[in-house]
XYZ file of N, CA, C and O in Angstrom:
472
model
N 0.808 -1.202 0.000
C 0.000 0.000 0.000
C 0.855 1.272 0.000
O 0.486 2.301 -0.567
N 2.068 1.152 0.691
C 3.130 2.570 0.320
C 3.203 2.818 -0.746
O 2.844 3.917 -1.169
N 3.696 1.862 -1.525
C 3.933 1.702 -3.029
C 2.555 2.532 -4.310
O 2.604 3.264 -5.299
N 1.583 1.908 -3.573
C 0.323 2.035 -4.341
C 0.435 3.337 -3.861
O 0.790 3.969 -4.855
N 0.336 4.175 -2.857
C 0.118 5.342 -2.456
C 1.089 5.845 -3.161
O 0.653 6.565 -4.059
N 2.215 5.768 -3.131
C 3.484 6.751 -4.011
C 3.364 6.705 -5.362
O 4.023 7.505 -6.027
N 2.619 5.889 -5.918
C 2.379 5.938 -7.373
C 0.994 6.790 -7.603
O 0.849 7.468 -8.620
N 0.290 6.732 -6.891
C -0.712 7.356 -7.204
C -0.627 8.855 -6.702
O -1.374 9.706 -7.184
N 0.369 9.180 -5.650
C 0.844 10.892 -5.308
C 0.621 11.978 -5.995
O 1.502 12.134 -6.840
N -0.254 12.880 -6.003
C -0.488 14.267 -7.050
C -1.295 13.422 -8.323
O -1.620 14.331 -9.087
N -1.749 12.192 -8.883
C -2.449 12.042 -9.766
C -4.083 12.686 -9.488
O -4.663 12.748 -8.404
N -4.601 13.138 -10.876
C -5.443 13.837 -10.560
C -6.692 12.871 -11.380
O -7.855 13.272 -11.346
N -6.370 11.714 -12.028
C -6.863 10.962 -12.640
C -6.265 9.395 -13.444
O -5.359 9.183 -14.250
N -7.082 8.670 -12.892
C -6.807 7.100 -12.909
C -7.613 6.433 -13.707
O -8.842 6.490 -13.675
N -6.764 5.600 -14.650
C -8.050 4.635 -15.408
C -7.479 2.842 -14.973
O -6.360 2.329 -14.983
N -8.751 2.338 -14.649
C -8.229 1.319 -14.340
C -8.558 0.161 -15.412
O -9.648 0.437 -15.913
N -8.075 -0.939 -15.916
C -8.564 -1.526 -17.020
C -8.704 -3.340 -16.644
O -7.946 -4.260 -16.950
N -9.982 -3.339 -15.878
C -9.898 -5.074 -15.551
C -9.413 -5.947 -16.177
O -9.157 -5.798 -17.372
N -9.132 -7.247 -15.417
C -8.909 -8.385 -16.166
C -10.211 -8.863 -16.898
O -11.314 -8.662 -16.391
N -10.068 -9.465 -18.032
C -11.301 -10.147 -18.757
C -11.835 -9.110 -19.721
O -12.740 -9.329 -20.526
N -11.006 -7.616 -19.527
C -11.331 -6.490 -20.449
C -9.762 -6.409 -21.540
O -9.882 -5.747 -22.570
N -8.767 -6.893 -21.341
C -7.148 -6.803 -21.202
C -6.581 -8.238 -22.197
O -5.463 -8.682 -22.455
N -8.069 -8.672 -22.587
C -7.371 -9.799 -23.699
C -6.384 -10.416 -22.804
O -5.363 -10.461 -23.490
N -6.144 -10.876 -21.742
C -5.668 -11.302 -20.679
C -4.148 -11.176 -20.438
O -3.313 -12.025 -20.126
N -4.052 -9.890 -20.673
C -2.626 -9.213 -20.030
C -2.375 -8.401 -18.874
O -1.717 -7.361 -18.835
N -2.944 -8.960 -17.980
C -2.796 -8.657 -16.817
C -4.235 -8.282 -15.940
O -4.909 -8.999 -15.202
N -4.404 -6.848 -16.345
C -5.552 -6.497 -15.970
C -5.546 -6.171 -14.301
O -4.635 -6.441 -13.518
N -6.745 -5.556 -14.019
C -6.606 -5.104 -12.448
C -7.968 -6.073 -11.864
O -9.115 -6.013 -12.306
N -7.408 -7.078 -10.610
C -7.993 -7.808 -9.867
C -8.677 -6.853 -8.995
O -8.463 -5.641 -8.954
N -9.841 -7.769 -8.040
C -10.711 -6.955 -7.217
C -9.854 -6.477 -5.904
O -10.140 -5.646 -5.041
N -8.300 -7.596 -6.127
C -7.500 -7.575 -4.962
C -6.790 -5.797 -4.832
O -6.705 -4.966 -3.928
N -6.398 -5.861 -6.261
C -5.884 -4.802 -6.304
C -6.827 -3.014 -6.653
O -6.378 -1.868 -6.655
N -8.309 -3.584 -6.917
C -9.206 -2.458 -6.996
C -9.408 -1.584 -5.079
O -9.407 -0.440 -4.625
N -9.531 -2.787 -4.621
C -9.968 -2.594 -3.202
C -8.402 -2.351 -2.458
O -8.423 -2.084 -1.256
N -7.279 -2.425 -3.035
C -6.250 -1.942 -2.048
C -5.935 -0.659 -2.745
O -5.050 -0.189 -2.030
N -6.127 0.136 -3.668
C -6.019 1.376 -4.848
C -7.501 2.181 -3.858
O -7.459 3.397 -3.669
N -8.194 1.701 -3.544
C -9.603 2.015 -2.723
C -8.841 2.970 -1.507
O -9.101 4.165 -1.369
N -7.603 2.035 -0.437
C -7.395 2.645 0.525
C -6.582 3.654 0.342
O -6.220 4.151 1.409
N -6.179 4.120 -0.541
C -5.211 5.202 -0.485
C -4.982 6.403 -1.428
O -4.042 7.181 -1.596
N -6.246 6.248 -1.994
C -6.185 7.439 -3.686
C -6.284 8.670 -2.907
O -6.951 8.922 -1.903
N -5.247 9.583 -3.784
C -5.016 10.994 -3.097
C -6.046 12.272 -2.975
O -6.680 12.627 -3.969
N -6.128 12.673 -2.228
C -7.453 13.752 -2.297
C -7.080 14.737 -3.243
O -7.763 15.756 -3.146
N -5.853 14.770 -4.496
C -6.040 15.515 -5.779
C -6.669 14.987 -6.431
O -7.309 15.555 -7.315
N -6.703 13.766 -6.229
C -7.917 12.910 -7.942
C -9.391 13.415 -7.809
O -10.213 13.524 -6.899
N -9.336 13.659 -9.086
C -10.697 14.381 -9.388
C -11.524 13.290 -10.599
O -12.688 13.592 -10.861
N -10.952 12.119 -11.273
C -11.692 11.632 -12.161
C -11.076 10.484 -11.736
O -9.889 10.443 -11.411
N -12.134 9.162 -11.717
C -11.601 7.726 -11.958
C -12.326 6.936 -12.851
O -13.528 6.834 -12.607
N -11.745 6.167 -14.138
C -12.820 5.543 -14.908
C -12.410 4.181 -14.505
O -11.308 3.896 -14.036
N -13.423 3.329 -14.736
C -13.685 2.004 -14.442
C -13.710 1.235 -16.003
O -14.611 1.541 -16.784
N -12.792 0.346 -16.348
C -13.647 -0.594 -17.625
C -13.721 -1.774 -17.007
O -12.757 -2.115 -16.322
N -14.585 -2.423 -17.089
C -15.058 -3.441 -16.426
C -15.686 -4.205 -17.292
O -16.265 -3.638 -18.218
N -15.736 -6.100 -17.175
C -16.262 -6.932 -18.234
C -18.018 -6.805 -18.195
O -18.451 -6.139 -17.255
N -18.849 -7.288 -18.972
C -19.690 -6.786 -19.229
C -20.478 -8.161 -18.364
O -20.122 -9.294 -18.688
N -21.510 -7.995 -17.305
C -21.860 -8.846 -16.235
C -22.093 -9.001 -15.118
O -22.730 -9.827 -14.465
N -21.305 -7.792 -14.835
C -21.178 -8.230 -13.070
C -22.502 -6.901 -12.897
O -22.782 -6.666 -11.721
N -23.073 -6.295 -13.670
C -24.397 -6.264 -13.350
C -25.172 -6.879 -13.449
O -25.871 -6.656 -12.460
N -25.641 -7.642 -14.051
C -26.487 -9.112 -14.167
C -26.210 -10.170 -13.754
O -26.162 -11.188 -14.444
N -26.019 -10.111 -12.751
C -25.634 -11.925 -12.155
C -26.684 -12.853 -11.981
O -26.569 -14.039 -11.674
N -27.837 -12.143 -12.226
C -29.080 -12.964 -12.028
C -29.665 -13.648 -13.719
O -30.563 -14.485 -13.800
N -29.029 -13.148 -14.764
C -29.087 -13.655 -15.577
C -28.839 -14.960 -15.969
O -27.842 -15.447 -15.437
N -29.518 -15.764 -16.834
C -28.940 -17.466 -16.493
C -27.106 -17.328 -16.742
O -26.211 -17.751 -16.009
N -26.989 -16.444 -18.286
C -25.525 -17.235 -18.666
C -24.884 -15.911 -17.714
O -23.891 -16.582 -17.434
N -24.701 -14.994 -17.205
C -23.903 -14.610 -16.229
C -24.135 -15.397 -14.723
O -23.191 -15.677 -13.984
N -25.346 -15.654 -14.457
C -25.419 -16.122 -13.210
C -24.690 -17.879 -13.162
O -24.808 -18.481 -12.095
N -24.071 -18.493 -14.186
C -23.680 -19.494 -14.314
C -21.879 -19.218 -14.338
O -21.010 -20.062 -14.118
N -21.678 -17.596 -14.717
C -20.053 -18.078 -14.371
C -20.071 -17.405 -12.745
O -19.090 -17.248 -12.017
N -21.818 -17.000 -12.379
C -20.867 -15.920 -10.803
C -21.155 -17.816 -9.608
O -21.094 -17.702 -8.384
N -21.370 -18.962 -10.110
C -21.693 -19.766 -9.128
C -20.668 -19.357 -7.948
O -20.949 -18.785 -6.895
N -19.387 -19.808 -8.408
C -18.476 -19.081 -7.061
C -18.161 -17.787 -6.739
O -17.026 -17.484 -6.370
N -19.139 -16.916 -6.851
C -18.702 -15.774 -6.627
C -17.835 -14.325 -7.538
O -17.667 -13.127 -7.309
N -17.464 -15.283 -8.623
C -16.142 -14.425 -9.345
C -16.971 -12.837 -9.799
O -16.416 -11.773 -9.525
N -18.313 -12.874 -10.498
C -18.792 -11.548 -10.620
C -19.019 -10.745 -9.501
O -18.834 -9.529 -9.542
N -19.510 -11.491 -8.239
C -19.765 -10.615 -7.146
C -18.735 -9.869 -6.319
O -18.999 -8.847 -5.685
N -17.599 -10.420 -6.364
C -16.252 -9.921 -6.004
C -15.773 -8.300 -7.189
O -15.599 -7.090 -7.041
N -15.751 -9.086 -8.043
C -15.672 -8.325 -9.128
C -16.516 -7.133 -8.632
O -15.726 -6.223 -8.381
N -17.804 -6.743 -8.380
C -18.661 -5.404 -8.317
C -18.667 -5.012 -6.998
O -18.952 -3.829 -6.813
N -18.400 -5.771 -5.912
C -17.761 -5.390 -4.142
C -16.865 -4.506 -5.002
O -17.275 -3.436 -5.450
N -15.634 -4.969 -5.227
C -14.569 -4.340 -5.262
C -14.967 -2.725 -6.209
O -14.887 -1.571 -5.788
N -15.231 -3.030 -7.053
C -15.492 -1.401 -7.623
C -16.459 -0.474 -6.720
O -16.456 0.757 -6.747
N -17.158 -1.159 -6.042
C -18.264 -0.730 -5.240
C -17.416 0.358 -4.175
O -17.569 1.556 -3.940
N -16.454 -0.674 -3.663
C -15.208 0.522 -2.774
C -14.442 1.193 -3.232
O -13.822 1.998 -2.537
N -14.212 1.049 -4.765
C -13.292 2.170 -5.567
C -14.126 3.036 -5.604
O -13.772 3.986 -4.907
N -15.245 3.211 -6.165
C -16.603 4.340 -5.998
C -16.673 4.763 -4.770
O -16.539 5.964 -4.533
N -16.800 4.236 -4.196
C -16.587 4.563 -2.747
C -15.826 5.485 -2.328
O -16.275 6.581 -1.992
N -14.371 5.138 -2.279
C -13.336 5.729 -1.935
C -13.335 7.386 -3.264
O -13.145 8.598 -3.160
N -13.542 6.781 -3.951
C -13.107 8.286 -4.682
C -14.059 8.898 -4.609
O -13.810 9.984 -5.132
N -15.822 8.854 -3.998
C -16.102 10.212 -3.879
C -15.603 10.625 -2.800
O -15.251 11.802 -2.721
N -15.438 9.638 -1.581
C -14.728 10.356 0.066
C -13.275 11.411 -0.307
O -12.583 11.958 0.551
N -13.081 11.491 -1.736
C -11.915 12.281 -1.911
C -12.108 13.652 -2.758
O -11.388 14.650 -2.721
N -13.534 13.381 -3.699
C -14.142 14.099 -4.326
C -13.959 14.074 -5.821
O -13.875 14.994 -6.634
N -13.918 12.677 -5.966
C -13.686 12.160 -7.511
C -14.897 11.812 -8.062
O -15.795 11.201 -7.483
N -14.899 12.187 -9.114
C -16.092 11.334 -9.748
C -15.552 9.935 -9.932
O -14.385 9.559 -9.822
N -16.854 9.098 -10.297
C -16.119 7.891 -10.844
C -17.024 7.476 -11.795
O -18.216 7.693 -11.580
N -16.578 6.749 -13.117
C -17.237 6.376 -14.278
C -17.005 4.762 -14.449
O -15.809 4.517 -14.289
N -17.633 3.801 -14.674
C -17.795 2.610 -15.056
C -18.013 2.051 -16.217
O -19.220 1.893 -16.401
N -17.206 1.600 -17.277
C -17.922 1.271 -18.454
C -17.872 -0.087 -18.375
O -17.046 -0.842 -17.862
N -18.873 -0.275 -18.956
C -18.867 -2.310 -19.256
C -18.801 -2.425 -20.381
O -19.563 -1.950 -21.223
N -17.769 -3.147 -20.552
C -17.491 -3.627 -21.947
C -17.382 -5.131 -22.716
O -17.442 -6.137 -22.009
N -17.274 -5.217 -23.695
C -16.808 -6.401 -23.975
C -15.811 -7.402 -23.719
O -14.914 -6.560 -23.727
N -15.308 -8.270 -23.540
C -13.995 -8.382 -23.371
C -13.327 -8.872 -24.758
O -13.890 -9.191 -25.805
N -11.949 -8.832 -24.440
C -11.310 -8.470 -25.603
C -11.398 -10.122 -26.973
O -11.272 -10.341 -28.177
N -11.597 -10.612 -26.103
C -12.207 -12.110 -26.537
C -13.729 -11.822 -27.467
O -13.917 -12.655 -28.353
N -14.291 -11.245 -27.394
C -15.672 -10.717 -28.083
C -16.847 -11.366 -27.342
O -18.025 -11.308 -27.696
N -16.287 -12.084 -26.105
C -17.769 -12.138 -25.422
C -17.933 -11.616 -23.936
O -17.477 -10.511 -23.643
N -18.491 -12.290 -23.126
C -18.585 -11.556 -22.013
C -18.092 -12.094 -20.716
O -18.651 -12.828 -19.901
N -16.826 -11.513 -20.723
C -15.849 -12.172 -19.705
C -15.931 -11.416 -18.189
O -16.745 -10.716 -17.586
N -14.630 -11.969 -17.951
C -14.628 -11.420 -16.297
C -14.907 -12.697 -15.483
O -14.658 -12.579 -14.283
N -15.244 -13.563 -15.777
C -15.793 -14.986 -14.949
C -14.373 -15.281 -14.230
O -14.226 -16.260 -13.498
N -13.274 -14.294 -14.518
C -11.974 -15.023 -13.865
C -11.503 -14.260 -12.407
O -10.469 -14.104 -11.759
N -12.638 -13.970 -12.342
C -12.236 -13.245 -10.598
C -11.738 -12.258 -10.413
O -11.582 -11.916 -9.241
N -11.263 -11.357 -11.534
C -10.581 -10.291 -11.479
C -11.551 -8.926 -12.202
O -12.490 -9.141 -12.970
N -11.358 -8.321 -12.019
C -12.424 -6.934 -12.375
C -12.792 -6.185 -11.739
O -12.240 -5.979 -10.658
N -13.861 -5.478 -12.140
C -15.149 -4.740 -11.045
C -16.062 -4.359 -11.787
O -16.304 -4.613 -12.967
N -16.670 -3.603 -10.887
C -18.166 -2.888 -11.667
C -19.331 -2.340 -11.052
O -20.135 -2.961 -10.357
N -19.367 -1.008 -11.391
C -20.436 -0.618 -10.427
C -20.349 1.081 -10.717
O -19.402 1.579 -11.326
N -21.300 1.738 -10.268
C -21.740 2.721 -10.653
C -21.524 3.814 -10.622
O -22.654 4.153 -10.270
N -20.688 5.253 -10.738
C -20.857 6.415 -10.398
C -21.184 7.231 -11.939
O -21.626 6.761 -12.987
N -20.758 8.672 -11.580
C -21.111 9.511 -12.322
C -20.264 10.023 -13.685
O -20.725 10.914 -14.399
């Protein structure tokens, strides 16, 4: 979290780009959405979210069949506290759901987020 905090120092805007959005090069886990949560600087004024397209519908049959263990619901906790955290700083925050880079609708791999601001 030092680390995460010193990188993020004086940024006034962050884009974060999930896994399952990243054609699977890396991408940002819910591990690492929710530890970026504890420490974003009170200069950030914008945070965008891309996120796989799902973890709003988990009640859907074919999304609700990859969240059986959980992987979408983690996925939208975690952005839930990035939203979180950046208005307690006075950021907006933006969410897009997208495709994943695969052309369907990923994110079933535990890593992501998703969820709502302005």
């Amino acid at each position: 979290s030092y680390t995460l905090r010193k990188e993020y120092q004086g940024a006034d805007a962050v884009v974060f780009v999930c896994a399952g959005v990243d054609g699977g090069r890396g991408g940002v886990s819910p591990t690492l959405l929710t530890a970026a949560a504890r420490v974003l600087p009170s200069s950030l004024r914008r945070v965008l979210l891309l996120s796989p397209r799902g973890v709003e519908r988990t009640l859907q049959l074919s999304f609700a069949l990859r969240n059986l263990l959980g992987q979408l619901d983690r996925q939208r906790a975690a952005a839930d506290a990035l939203a979180a955290a950046a208005r307690r700083v006075g950021a907006e925050t933006t969410v897009m759901y997208v495709e994943t880079a695969g052309g369907g609708s990923g994110g079933g791999d535990g890593s992501g987020g998703g969820s709502g601001g302005g």
